[in-house]
């Protein structure tokens, strides 16, 4: 398995893991063979806290992907993980018309298109 | 700071463009990007008024093979020949490569040619096969296209700076107003605030009129030494400064809207040219999506951070304003030629060839691109 396959295989096992350098402790996303900070090659898959913030979000209206044609408009968010890396994901339980940048969110694994388990980020419950 | 030694040593002596408006009207699956580039090249050689045999360097962009391009143009043994990838950020970088080659004596006269048949072959930016490491992850969420990544930046910029809903309308309408004065532009229809606000969202907060116009077309530039340019008896348009800086991460999105990289370019390019933002008579600002105009104006010091959306209002960036921006109509209303046609517009403005859209007495022009590699040139009419 290559690193990308390992990432998805972990999710199949119900675990959201990203790579962390065993030498300098920095996290990375997406998975690479080498640490960007110290260039070390000794990295391992570890579970981040699952906490993060909404860095920003958009609502996609154009059906770029055939698979998503019946879902437009849909939300895409850029999440800043507590550990540092940014990642693209989507939000669940959105009850507000405008998601504030900086809103704290927590990771949940849900099935995406085609039934593949993927990390999503949950909006805080209760009044925003 | 290292000093740049090519100030006012290299000039643009020839520019060429194909039609943009006419090409937009029809799609033709047999229309060749190489042929469009060749057509623009022919126009540029005639514009320069030199013998084609004097050209001893060839740089290509977007067309897949520089070798095939050279063969088509009959350039058998150029001293400089290679191609650049198709990203729009490469236009200024290719021009820098030509400037450096001429200034250091690798060759004397370089042709840069760009050909694009994207509209005819149905080029899509978004929805295709992922090309970056994050691409496959992002696509799983329906995330794709540079526009969506710029949309993420603009949404954050909008929220953090309390920008009203119509924060991009002024730049989009400004492009259109200029396009209406440009016979070769694709779009001549009126665009006002209500038409803008009622247009459909693509990647909200970005609307249809915030997006570039994918089109077919060709652009060519011919550069040579200022020394040689002075013998040709035409206005001499020289590069007084040029610089670039990357902001290279996994994403098109930059978490400071390219501010630090633009600032790095600005510091160097203004110092090289001995100019300040207020000295610029006309600016061509890369706008694959309209937010990049705001990011550029802030990064290059025309206004304070977070204030560009106010600064661009009330005619300041229109003809007769403090800083006319995108006088040809830009990528959203002239044609998306990935920065190349903006280089041509800068030269034509400095030569005074722009007719109804001419900026009066333009002597200093700036090209700016805010992108994963940000870049800028300052061009000046020196003779
Ligand atoms: Zn490390």
Short mmCIF file of C-alpha atoms and ligand atoms in Angstrom, two decimals:
data_model
loop_
_atom_site.label_atom_id
_atom_site.label_comp_id
_atom_site.label_asym_id
_atom_site.label_seq_id
_atom_site.Cartn_x
_atom_site.Cartn_y
_atom_site.Cartn_z
CA UNK A 1 0.00 0.00 0.00
CA UNK A 2 1.18 3.51 -0.70
CA UNK A 3 0.66 6.26 1.89
CA UNK A 4 -2.63 7.43 0.38
CA UNK A 5 -4.00 3.89 0.45
CA UNK A 6 -2.90 3.60 4.06
CA UNK A 7 -4.77 6.80 4.94
CA UNK A 8 -8.04 5.45 3.50
CA UNK A 9 -7.44 1.98 4.97
CA UNK A 10 -7.15 3.52 8.46
CA UNK A 11 -10.48 5.24 7.90
CA UNK A 12 -12.02 1.90 6.85
CA UNK A 13 -10.90 0.67 10.29
CA UNK A 14 -12.70 3.64 11.86
CA UNK A 15 -9.54 5.64 12.57
CA UNK A 16 -8.60 9.11 11.37
CA UNK A 17 -4.82 9.17 11.41
CA UNK A 18 -2.30 11.53 9.87
CA UNK A 19 1.49 11.36 9.77
CA UNK A 20 3.73 12.65 12.51
CA UNK A 21 7.50 12.94 12.57
CA UNK A 22 9.10 10.74 15.23
CA UNK A 23 12.17 12.94 15.25
CA UNK A 24 10.78 16.50 15.60
CA UNK A 25 7.15 15.70 16.53
CA UNK A 26 5.63 17.87 13.77
CA UNK A 27 2.42 16.70 12.08
CA UNK A 28 1.83 16.70 8.33
CA UNK A 29 -1.07 16.47 5.94
CA UNK A 30 -1.38 14.93 3.42
CA UNK A 31 1.01 12.05 4.00
CA UNK A 32 4.49 12.37 2.58
CA UNK A 33 7.50 10.11 2.87
CA UNK A 34 9.62 12.76 4.56
CA UNK A 35 9.16 15.40 7.26
CA UNK A 36 9.05 18.93 5.79
CA UNK A 37 10.56 20.41 8.94
CA UNK A 38 13.60 18.20 9.58
CA UNK A 39 13.63 16.13 6.36
CA UNK A 40 13.61 13.01 8.54
CA UNK A 41 12.18 9.81 7.10
CA UNK A 42 10.96 8.36 10.37
CA UNK A 43 7.25 9.14 10.49
CA UNK A 44 4.31 7.23 11.85
CA UNK A 45 0.52 7.30 11.59
CA UNK A 46 -0.98 8.86 14.69
CA UNK A 47 -4.41 10.06 15.76
CA UNK A 48 -4.67 13.83 16.00
CA UNK A 49 -6.98 15.28 18.67
CA UNK A 50 -9.78 15.65 16.13
CA UNK A 51 -10.25 19.25 17.19
CA UNK A 52 -9.84 22.13 14.81
CA UNK A 53 -11.28 25.37 13.53
CA UNK A 54 -13.11 26.34 10.38
CA UNK A 55 -10.42 28.30 8.50
CA UNK A 56 -12.96 29.11 5.78
CA UNK A 57 -15.82 27.54 3.83
CA UNK A 58 -17.61 27.80 0.49
CA UNK A 59 -20.89 26.63 -0.98
CA UNK A 60 -20.32 24.95 -4.34
CA UNK A 61 -23.18 25.63 -6.77
CA UNK A 62 -21.63 24.39 -10.00
CA UNK A 63 -21.84 20.61 -10.53
CA UNK A 64 -18.16 20.07 -11.29
CA UNK A 65 -18.41 16.37 -10.51
CA UNK A 66 -21.11 14.14 -12.02
CA UNK A 67 -21.32 12.31 -8.67
CA UNK A 68 -22.28 15.53 -6.95
CA UNK A 69 -24.68 16.87 -9.60
CA UNK A 70 -27.76 16.05 -7.51
CA UNK A 71 -26.24 17.52 -4.35
CA UNK A 72 -25.52 21.09 -5.36
CA UNK A 73 -25.20 23.37 -3.58
CA UNK A 74 -22.98 21.61 -1.06
CA UNK A 75 -20.49 22.85 1.53
CA UNK A 76 -16.74 22.49 1.48
CA UNK A 77 -14.60 23.75 4.34
CA UNK A 78 -10.93 24.24 4.96
CA UNK A 79 -10.17 23.09 8.49
CA UNK A 80 -7.14 24.07 10.51
CA UNK A 81 -6.34 21.11 12.73
CA UNK A 82 -5.23 21.84 16.28
CA UNK A 83 -1.95 20.12 15.37
CA UNK A 84 -1.25 22.66 12.61
CA UNK A 85 -2.04 21.21 9.17
CA UNK A 86 -4.83 22.53 6.98
CA UNK A 87 -7.17 20.08 5.30
CA UNK A 88 -10.17 20.21 2.99
CA UNK A 89 -13.28 18.58 4.42
CA UNK A 90 -16.95 19.32 4.89
CA UNK A 91 -19.17 20.29 7.83
CA UNK A 92 -22.04 18.44 9.46
CA UNK A 93 -24.90 19.79 11.57
CA UNK A 94 -24.72 23.24 10.01
CA UNK A 95 -27.71 25.17 11.31
CA UNK A 96 -26.52 28.70 10.63
CA UNK A 97 -26.70 30.55 7.30
CA UNK A 98 -23.11 31.75 7.58
CA UNK A 99 -20.41 29.68 9.26
CA UNK A 100 -18.02 31.95 11.10
CA UNK A 101 -14.34 31.50 10.29
CA UNK A 102 -12.70 30.34 13.52
CA UNK A 103 -15.67 28.24 14.66
CA UNK A 104 -14.32 25.30 16.70
CA UNK A 105 -15.23 21.92 15.22
CA UNK A 106 -14.59 18.29 16.00
CA UNK A 107 -13.93 15.36 13.69
CA UNK A 108 -16.51 12.64 13.03
CA UNK A 109 -16.12 9.77 10.58
CA UNK A 110 -19.10 9.49 8.25
CA UNK A 111 -19.74 7.74 4.98
CA UNK A 112 -19.17 9.98 1.96
CA UNK A 113 -20.24 9.44 -1.64
CA UNK A 114 -19.92 5.80 -2.61
CA UNK A 115 -20.05 4.70 1.02
CA UNK A 116 -16.40 5.44 1.77
CA UNK A 117 -15.77 6.44 5.42
CA UNK A 118 -14.25 9.93 5.52
CA UNK A 119 -13.48 12.55 8.17
CA UNK A 120 -16.06 15.34 8.46
CA UNK A 121 -16.16 18.13 10.97
CA UNK A 122 -19.06 18.72 13.30
CA UNK A 123 -20.31 22.18 14.18
CA UNK A 124 -20.81 22.89 17.89
CA UNK A 125 -24.30 22.05 19.14
CA UNK A 126 -26.53 24.67 20.71
CA UNK A 127 -26.97 28.29 19.69
CA UNK A 128 -24.11 29.66 17.64
CA UNK B 1 19.01 42.75 -0.53
CA UNK B 2 20.73 41.50 -3.66
CA UNK B 3 20.77 44.02 -6.45
CA UNK B 4 19.30 43.31 -9.84
CA UNK B 5 21.58 44.36 -12.63
CA UNK B 6 19.28 44.34 -15.66
CA UNK B 7 17.39 47.57 -14.99
CA UNK B 8 16.41 49.25 -18.28
CA UNK B 9 18.62 46.86 -20.26
CA UNK B 10 15.90 44.80 -21.96
CA UNK B 11 12.94 46.07 -23.98
CA UNK B 12 9.79 44.73 -25.58
CA UNK B 13 9.98 45.49 -29.29
CA UNK B 14 7.11 43.43 -30.61
CA UNK B 15 3.69 42.35 -29.37
CA UNK B 16 1.06 40.22 -31.07
CA UNK B 17 -2.38 38.91 -30.22
CA UNK B 18 -4.96 36.93 -32.14
CA UNK B 19 -8.55 38.03 -32.09
CA UNK B 20 -10.22 37.15 -28.80
CA UNK B 21 -13.80 38.28 -29.39
CA UNK B 22 -14.17 36.49 -32.73
CA UNK B 23 -12.60 33.26 -31.49
CA UNK B 24 -15.01 33.21 -28.56
CA UNK B 25 -18.01 33.10 -30.90
CA UNK B 26 -17.19 29.73 -32.40
CA UNK B 27 -15.68 26.54 -31.13
CA UNK B 28 -13.63 24.48 -33.52
CA UNK B 29 -12.19 21.20 -32.34
CA UNK B 30 -9.56 21.38 -35.08
CA UNK B 31 -8.33 24.80 -33.94
CA UNK B 32 -4.72 24.28 -32.93
CA UNK B 33 -3.07 25.97 -29.98
CA UNK B 34 0.22 25.90 -31.93
CA UNK B 35 -1.41 27.68 -34.84
CA UNK B 36 -2.87 30.37 -32.57
CA UNK B 37 0.59 30.91 -31.09
CA UNK B 38 2.09 31.08 -34.59
CA UNK B 39 -0.48 33.64 -35.70
CA UNK B 40 0.36 35.87 -32.72
CA UNK B 41 4.07 35.39 -33.43
CA UNK B 42 3.63 36.56 -37.01
CA UNK B 43 1.84 39.69 -35.79
CA UNK B 44 4.56 40.35 -33.20
CA UNK B 45 7.39 40.02 -35.76
CA UNK B 46 5.65 42.48 -38.07
CA UNK B 47 5.05 44.80 -35.10
CA UNK B 48 8.75 44.69 -34.20
CA UNK B 49 9.74 45.38 -37.78
CA UNK B 50 12.70 43.03 -37.64
CA UNK B 51 13.81 40.14 -39.79
CA UNK B 52 12.60 36.87 -38.30
CA UNK B 53 16.12 35.46 -38.66
CA UNK B 54 17.31 37.91 -36.00
CA UNK B 55 15.35 36.05 -33.33
CA UNK B 56 17.76 33.70 -31.57
CA UNK B 57 15.71 32.55 -28.58
CA UNK B 58 12.30 30.90 -28.20
CA UNK B 59 10.31 30.38 -25.01
CA UNK B 60 6.92 28.74 -25.22
CA UNK B 61 4.02 28.48 -22.81
CA UNK B 62 0.97 26.25 -22.62
CA UNK B 63 1.61 24.55 -25.97
CA UNK B 64 2.77 21.02 -25.11
CA UNK B 65 6.05 20.95 -27.06
CA UNK B 66 8.54 23.76 -27.57
CA UNK B 67 10.23 21.57 -30.16
CA UNK B 68 7.13 21.30 -32.31
CA UNK B 69 6.50 25.01 -31.82
CA UNK B 70 10.02 25.84 -33.01
CA UNK B 71 9.56 23.60 -36.05
CA UNK B 72 6.29 25.35 -36.95
CA UNK B 73 7.95 28.75 -36.64
CA UNK B 74 10.95 27.64 -38.67
CA UNK B 75 13.35 28.33 -35.82
CA UNK B 76 15.90 25.63 -36.37
CA UNK B 77 18.80 26.56 -34.10
CA UNK B 78 17.74 28.99 -31.37
CA UNK B 79 20.34 29.64 -28.65
CA UNK B 80 17.59 29.49 -26.05
CA UNK B 81 14.60 27.15 -26.26
CA UNK B 82 12.35 25.63 -23.67
CA UNK B 83 8.75 25.52 -22.55
CA UNK B 84 6.84 26.55 -19.44
CA UNK B 85 3.97 24.68 -17.83
CA UNK B 86 0.50 25.95 -18.53
CA UNK B 87 -0.21 27.71 -15.21
CA UNK B 88 -0.89 31.43 -15.64
CA UNK B 89 1.68 32.35 -13.02
CA UNK B 90 4.31 31.27 -15.57
CA UNK B 91 3.73 34.19 -17.94
CA UNK B 92 5.79 36.68 -15.93
CA UNK B 93 8.34 33.99 -15.07
CA UNK B 94 8.92 33.20 -18.74
CA UNK B 95 9.38 36.91 -19.42
CA UNK B 96 11.92 37.04 -16.57
CA UNK B 97 13.82 34.15 -18.10
CA UNK B 98 14.00 36.03 -21.40
CA UNK B 99 15.13 39.24 -19.70
CA UNK B 100 17.88 37.40 -17.85
CA UNK B 101 19.05 35.57 -20.97
CA UNK B 102 19.30 38.80 -22.94
CA UNK B 103 20.85 40.85 -20.13
CA UNK B 104 23.55 38.25 -19.52
CA UNK B 105 24.28 37.73 -23.20
CA UNK B 106 22.99 34.19 -23.72
CA UNK B 107 21.15 35.46 -26.73
CA UNK B 108 20.04 38.72 -28.25
CA UNK B 109 16.39 38.60 -29.24
CA UNK B 110 13.82 36.27 -27.69
CA UNK B 111 10.33 35.41 -28.90
CA UNK B 112 7.86 34.26 -26.25
CA UNK B 113 4.83 32.52 -27.66
CA UNK B 114 1.64 31.34 -25.99
CA UNK B 115 -1.18 29.37 -27.58
CA UNK B 116 -4.43 28.25 -25.99
CA UNK B 117 -7.33 26.36 -27.57
CA UNK B 118 -8.95 25.74 -24.18
CA UNK B 119 -12.44 26.82 -25.14
CA UNK B 120 -12.57 24.68 -28.27
CA UNK B 121 -11.25 21.55 -26.61
CA UNK B 122 -13.45 22.09 -23.55
CA UNK B 123 -10.75 22.88 -21.01
CA UNK B 124 -12.15 22.55 -17.53
CA UNK B 125 -10.61 23.97 -14.44
CA UNK B 126 -12.13 21.70 -11.86
CA UNK B 127 -13.86 18.35 -11.96
CA UNK B 128 -11.03 16.55 -13.70
CA UNK B 129 -8.45 14.08 -12.49
CA UNK B 130 -6.63 15.33 -9.37
CA UNK B 131 -3.16 16.65 -10.16
CA UNK B 132 -1.89 17.51 -6.66
CA UNK B 133 -1.24 15.28 -3.65
CA UNK B 134 -4.28 16.76 -1.91
CA UNK B 135 -6.34 16.49 -5.08
CA UNK B 136 -7.70 13.03 -4.42
CA UNK B 137 -8.58 13.90 -0.83
CA UNK B 138 -10.25 17.17 -1.84
CA UNK B 139 -12.19 15.64 -4.71
CA UNK B 140 -13.80 13.21 -2.27
CA UNK B 141 -15.60 16.24 -0.80
CA UNK B 142 -16.47 17.70 -4.19
CA UNK B 143 -13.68 20.27 -3.86
CA UNK B 144 -11.93 21.23 -7.06
CA UNK B 145 -10.78 24.16 -9.21
CA UNK B 146 -8.57 27.11 -8.42
CA UNK B 147 -11.72 29.25 -8.22
CA UNK B 148 -12.98 27.29 -5.23
CA UNK B 149 -9.62 27.70 -3.47
CA UNK B 150 -9.74 31.45 -4.13
CA UNK B 151 -13.35 31.37 -2.89
CA UNK B 152 -12.09 30.01 0.44
CA UNK B 153 -9.62 32.86 0.74
CA UNK B 154 -12.21 35.46 -0.18
CA UNK B 155 -14.80 34.14 2.28
CA UNK B 156 -12.30 34.49 5.12
CA UNK B 157 -11.12 37.89 3.89
CA UNK B 158 -14.78 38.99 3.61
CA UNK B 159 -15.64 37.91 7.15
CA UNK B 160 -12.53 39.19 8.89
CA UNK B 161 -12.70 42.59 7.18
CA UNK B 162 -16.48 43.09 7.33
CA UNK B 163 -16.73 43.35 3.56
CA UNK B 164 -20.28 43.95 2.28
CA UNK B 165 -21.98 41.48 -0.09
CA UNK B 166 -21.01 43.45 -3.17
CA UNK B 167 -17.32 43.60 -2.21
CA UNK B 168 -16.14 42.34 -5.61
CA UNK B 169 -18.66 44.15 -7.79
CA UNK B 170 -16.50 47.22 -8.33
CA UNK B 171 -13.55 45.26 -9.77
CA UNK B 172 -15.72 43.06 -11.96
CA UNK B 173 -17.64 46.07 -13.33
CA UNK B 174 -14.39 48.00 -13.83
CA UNK B 175 -13.05 45.18 -16.03
CA UNK B 176 -16.25 45.21 -18.07
CA UNK B 177 -16.29 48.98 -18.49
CA UNK B 178 -12.79 48.79 -19.93
CA UNK B 179 -13.63 45.82 -22.17
CA UNK B 180 -16.40 47.88 -23.73
CA UNK B 181 -13.70 50.25 -25.00
CA UNK B 182 -11.56 47.39 -26.33
CA UNK B 183 -12.72 46.18 -29.78
CA UNK B 184 -10.86 42.88 -29.33
CA UNK B 185 -12.44 42.01 -25.97
CA UNK B 186 -14.91 39.13 -25.71
CA UNK B 187 -17.47 40.91 -23.55
CA UNK B 188 -19.09 44.20 -24.52
CA UNK B 189 -22.43 43.89 -22.70
CA UNK B 190 -23.28 46.27 -19.90
CA UNK B 191 -22.55 45.08 -16.41
CA UNK B 192 -23.86 47.07 -13.48
CA UNK B 193 -24.22 46.40 -9.78
CA UNK B 194 -27.68 44.86 -10.04
CA UNK B 195 -26.75 42.51 -12.91
CA UNK B 196 -23.64 41.55 -10.96
CA UNK B 197 -25.52 40.88 -7.72
CA UNK B 198 -28.23 38.86 -9.46
CA UNK B 199 -25.78 36.60 -11.29
CA UNK B 200 -25.47 33.01 -10.17
CA UNK B 201 -22.97 31.77 -7.62
CA UNK B 202 -20.32 29.32 -8.83
CA UNK B 203 -18.37 28.67 -5.62
CA UNK B 204 -20.18 31.02 -3.21
CA UNK B 205 -19.10 33.73 -2.29
CA UNK B 206 -17.83 33.97 -5.92
CA UNK B 207 -20.33 34.78 -8.66
CA UNK B 208 -20.23 34.16 -12.39
CA UNK B 209 -18.71 37.60 -13.12
CA UNK B 210 -15.85 36.92 -10.72
CA UNK B 211 -14.58 34.15 -13.02
CA UNK B 212 -12.19 34.39 -15.93
CA UNK B 213 -13.38 33.72 -19.49
CA UNK B 214 -11.86 30.53 -20.84
CA UNK B 215 -11.15 31.16 -24.50
CA UNK B 216 -8.98 30.31 -27.46
CA UNK B 217 -6.21 32.65 -28.47
CA UNK B 218 -2.55 33.31 -28.97
CA UNK B 219 -0.15 35.93 -27.64
CA UNK B 220 3.48 36.67 -28.51
CA UNK B 221 6.13 39.05 -27.23
CA UNK B 222 9.54 39.85 -28.68
CA UNK B 223 12.26 41.10 -26.36
CA UNK B 224 15.71 42.38 -27.12
CA UNK B 225 18.37 44.62 -25.60
CA UNK B 226 17.51 48.29 -25.07
CA UNK B 227 20.61 49.11 -27.05
CA UNK B 228 19.21 47.32 -30.07
CA UNK B 229 15.65 48.52 -29.46
CA UNK B 230 16.80 52.13 -29.72
CA UNK B 231 17.89 51.54 -33.30
CA UNK B 232 14.41 50.47 -34.40
CA UNK B 233 12.93 53.94 -34.25
CA UNK B 234 9.88 53.10 -32.11
CA UNK B 235 9.02 53.91 -28.48
CA UNK B 236 11.34 51.86 -26.25
CA UNK B 237 9.46 50.01 -23.52
CA UNK B 238 11.98 48.68 -21.00
CA UNK B 239 11.81 46.51 -17.92
CA UNK B 240 12.84 48.72 -15.01
CA UNK B 241 12.17 46.01 -12.47
CA UNK B 242 11.01 42.42 -12.18
CA UNK B 243 10.73 40.01 -9.26
CA UNK B 244 8.91 36.89 -8.08
CA UNK B 245 8.28 34.98 -4.85
CA UNK B 246 6.66 31.62 -4.22
CA UNK B 247 4.09 30.69 -1.61
CA UNK B 248 4.28 26.99 -2.27
CA UNK B 249 2.12 24.68 -0.21
CA UNK B 250 -0.24 21.86 -0.97
CA UNK B 251 -3.07 24.24 -1.71
CA UNK B 252 -3.81 27.06 -4.13
CA UNK B 253 -5.25 28.74 -1.04
CA UNK B 254 -2.70 30.84 0.85
CA UNK B 255 -3.45 31.51 4.51
CA UNK B 256 -2.35 35.15 4.18
CA UNK B 257 -3.90 35.67 0.70
CA UNK B 258 -0.32 35.77 -0.70
CA UNK B 259 0.40 38.88 1.35
CA UNK B 260 3.96 38.03 2.42
CA UNK B 261 4.98 36.77 -1.00
CA UNK B 262 3.48 39.84 -2.73
CA UNK B 263 5.19 42.12 -0.24
CA UNK B 264 8.52 40.46 -0.97
CA UNK B 265 8.02 41.02 -4.70
CA UNK B 266 6.85 44.59 -4.15
CA UNK B 267 9.84 45.52 -1.98
CA UNK B 268 12.24 44.34 -4.67
CA UNK B 269 10.45 45.49 -7.79
CA UNK B 270 9.88 49.05 -6.55
CA UNK B 271 13.45 49.31 -5.34
CA UNK B 272 14.82 48.03 -8.65
CA UNK B 273 12.79 50.55 -10.62
CA UNK B 274 13.17 53.38 -8.13
CA UNK B 275 9.40 53.80 -8.05
CA UNK B 276 6.59 53.67 -5.50
CA UNK B 277 2.98 52.56 -5.96
CA UNK B 278 1.88 56.17 -6.45
CA UNK B 279 4.21 56.49 -9.47
CA UNK B 280 2.39 53.78 -11.42
CA UNK B 281 0.28 55.20 -14.27
CA UNK B 282 -1.52 51.98 -15.20
CA UNK B 283 -1.64 48.47 -13.71
CA UNK B 284 -2.49 45.11 -15.24
CA UNK B 285 -3.45 42.77 -12.40
CA UNK B 286 -3.83 39.04 -12.89
CA UNK B 287 -7.42 38.12 -12.15
CA UNK B 288 -8.21 34.48 -12.78
CA UNK B 289 -10.82 35.33 -10.12
CA UNK B 290 -11.59 38.88 -9.01
CA UNK B 291 -10.44 38.57 -5.34
CA UNK B 292 -6.84 38.41 -6.54
CA UNK B 293 -7.13 42.06 -7.57
CA UNK B 294 -7.89 43.01 -3.96
CA UNK B 295 -5.10 40.77 -2.63
CA UNK B 296 -2.65 42.28 -5.14
CA UNK B 297 -3.50 45.90 -4.29
CA UNK B 298 -2.91 45.18 -0.61
CA UNK B 299 0.23 43.09 -1.06
CA UNK B 300 1.79 45.72 -3.32
CA UNK B 301 1.06 48.55 -0.93
CA UNK B 302 -1.52 50.53 -2.93
CA UNK B 303 -3.75 50.47 0.16
CA UNK B 304 -3.80 49.05 3.68
CA UNK B 305 -4.56 45.41 4.46
CA UNK B 306 -8.25 44.67 4.51
CA UNK B 307 -9.15 47.92 2.78
CA UNK B 308 -8.84 47.16 -0.94
CA UNK B 309 -12.58 46.47 -1.26
CA UNK B 310 -13.21 50.09 -0.27
CA UNK B 311 -10.21 51.50 -2.15
CA UNK B 312 -11.39 50.17 -5.54
CA UNK B 313 -14.74 51.97 -5.35
CA UNK B 314 -15.83 55.28 -6.83
CA UNK B 315 -13.79 55.15 -10.02
CA UNK B 316 -10.35 55.01 -8.47
CA UNK B 317 -9.31 52.06 -10.67
CA UNK B 318 -11.09 53.28 -13.81
CA UNK B 319 -9.81 55.41 -16.68
CA UNK B 320 -9.13 58.87 -15.32
CA UNK B 321 -8.84 57.45 -11.80
CA UNK B 322 -5.82 57.34 -9.52
CA UNK B 323 -4.75 53.88 -10.76
CA UNK B 324 -6.43 52.57 -13.91
CA UNK B 325 -6.49 48.77 -13.54
CA UNK B 326 -6.97 46.18 -16.29
CA UNK B 327 -7.55 48.61 -19.11
CA UNK B 328 -8.16 45.83 -21.66
CA UNK B 329 -10.96 44.26 -19.62
CA UNK B 330 -8.79 41.75 -17.78
CA UNK B 331 -9.38 38.02 -17.63
CA UNK B 332 -13.05 38.35 -16.75
CA UNK B 333 -14.02 40.53 -19.75
CA UNK B 334 -11.23 40.61 -22.37
CA UNK B 335 -10.12 36.97 -22.46
CA UNK B 336 -8.34 34.51 -20.14
CA UNK B 337 -4.91 34.46 -21.72
CA UNK B 338 -3.22 33.63 -18.42
CA UNK B 339 -1.44 36.94 -17.97
CA UNK B 340 0.08 37.03 -21.45
CA UNK B 341 -2.37 39.49 -23.00
CA UNK B 342 -1.96 41.69 -19.91
CA UNK B 343 1.73 42.01 -20.76
CA UNK B 344 0.75 43.14 -24.25
CA UNK B 345 -1.75 45.64 -22.87
CA UNK B 346 0.94 47.16 -20.63
CA UNK B 347 3.18 47.69 -23.67
CA UNK B 348 0.39 49.11 -25.84
CA UNK B 349 -0.58 51.55 -23.08
CA UNK B 350 3.00 52.81 -22.83
CA UNK B 351 3.19 53.21 -26.61
CA UNK B 352 -0.09 55.14 -26.61
CA UNK B 353 -1.82 52.67 -28.95
CA UNK B 354 -4.96 52.00 -26.94
CA UNK B 355 -7.51 54.31 -28.53
CA UNK B 356 -10.62 54.87 -26.42
CA UNK B 357 -9.14 53.05 -23.43
CA UNK B 358 -5.79 54.85 -23.51
CA UNK B 359 -4.50 56.14 -20.17
CA UNK B 360 -3.33 59.66 -20.92
CA UNK B 361 0.45 60.12 -20.90
CA UNK B 362 1.12 56.66 -19.48
CA UNK B 363 4.85 56.29 -18.88
CA UNK B 364 5.09 53.63 -16.16
CA UNK B 365 3.07 50.42 -16.16
CA UNK B 366 3.05 47.57 -13.67
CA UNK B 367 2.08 43.95 -14.17
CA UNK B 368 1.12 42.08 -11.00
CA UNK B 369 0.19 38.46 -10.41
CA UNK B 370 -0.78 37.16 -6.94
CA UNK B 371 -0.68 33.36 -7.09
CA UNK B 372 1.33 30.44 -5.70
CA UNK B 373 4.22 32.17 -7.41
CA UNK B 374 3.59 35.92 -7.21
CA UNK B 375 5.36 38.16 -9.66
CA UNK B 376 5.55 41.69 -10.97
CA UNK B 377 7.27 43.80 -13.59
CA UNK B 378 7.59 47.55 -13.86
CA UNK B 379 7.76 48.68 -17.48
CA UNK B 380 8.72 52.15 -18.54
CA UNK B 381 8.84 54.11 -21.77
CA UNK B 382 12.43 55.28 -21.79
CA UNK B 383 12.78 56.61 -25.33
ZN1 LIG C 1 10.63 16.17 11.53
#
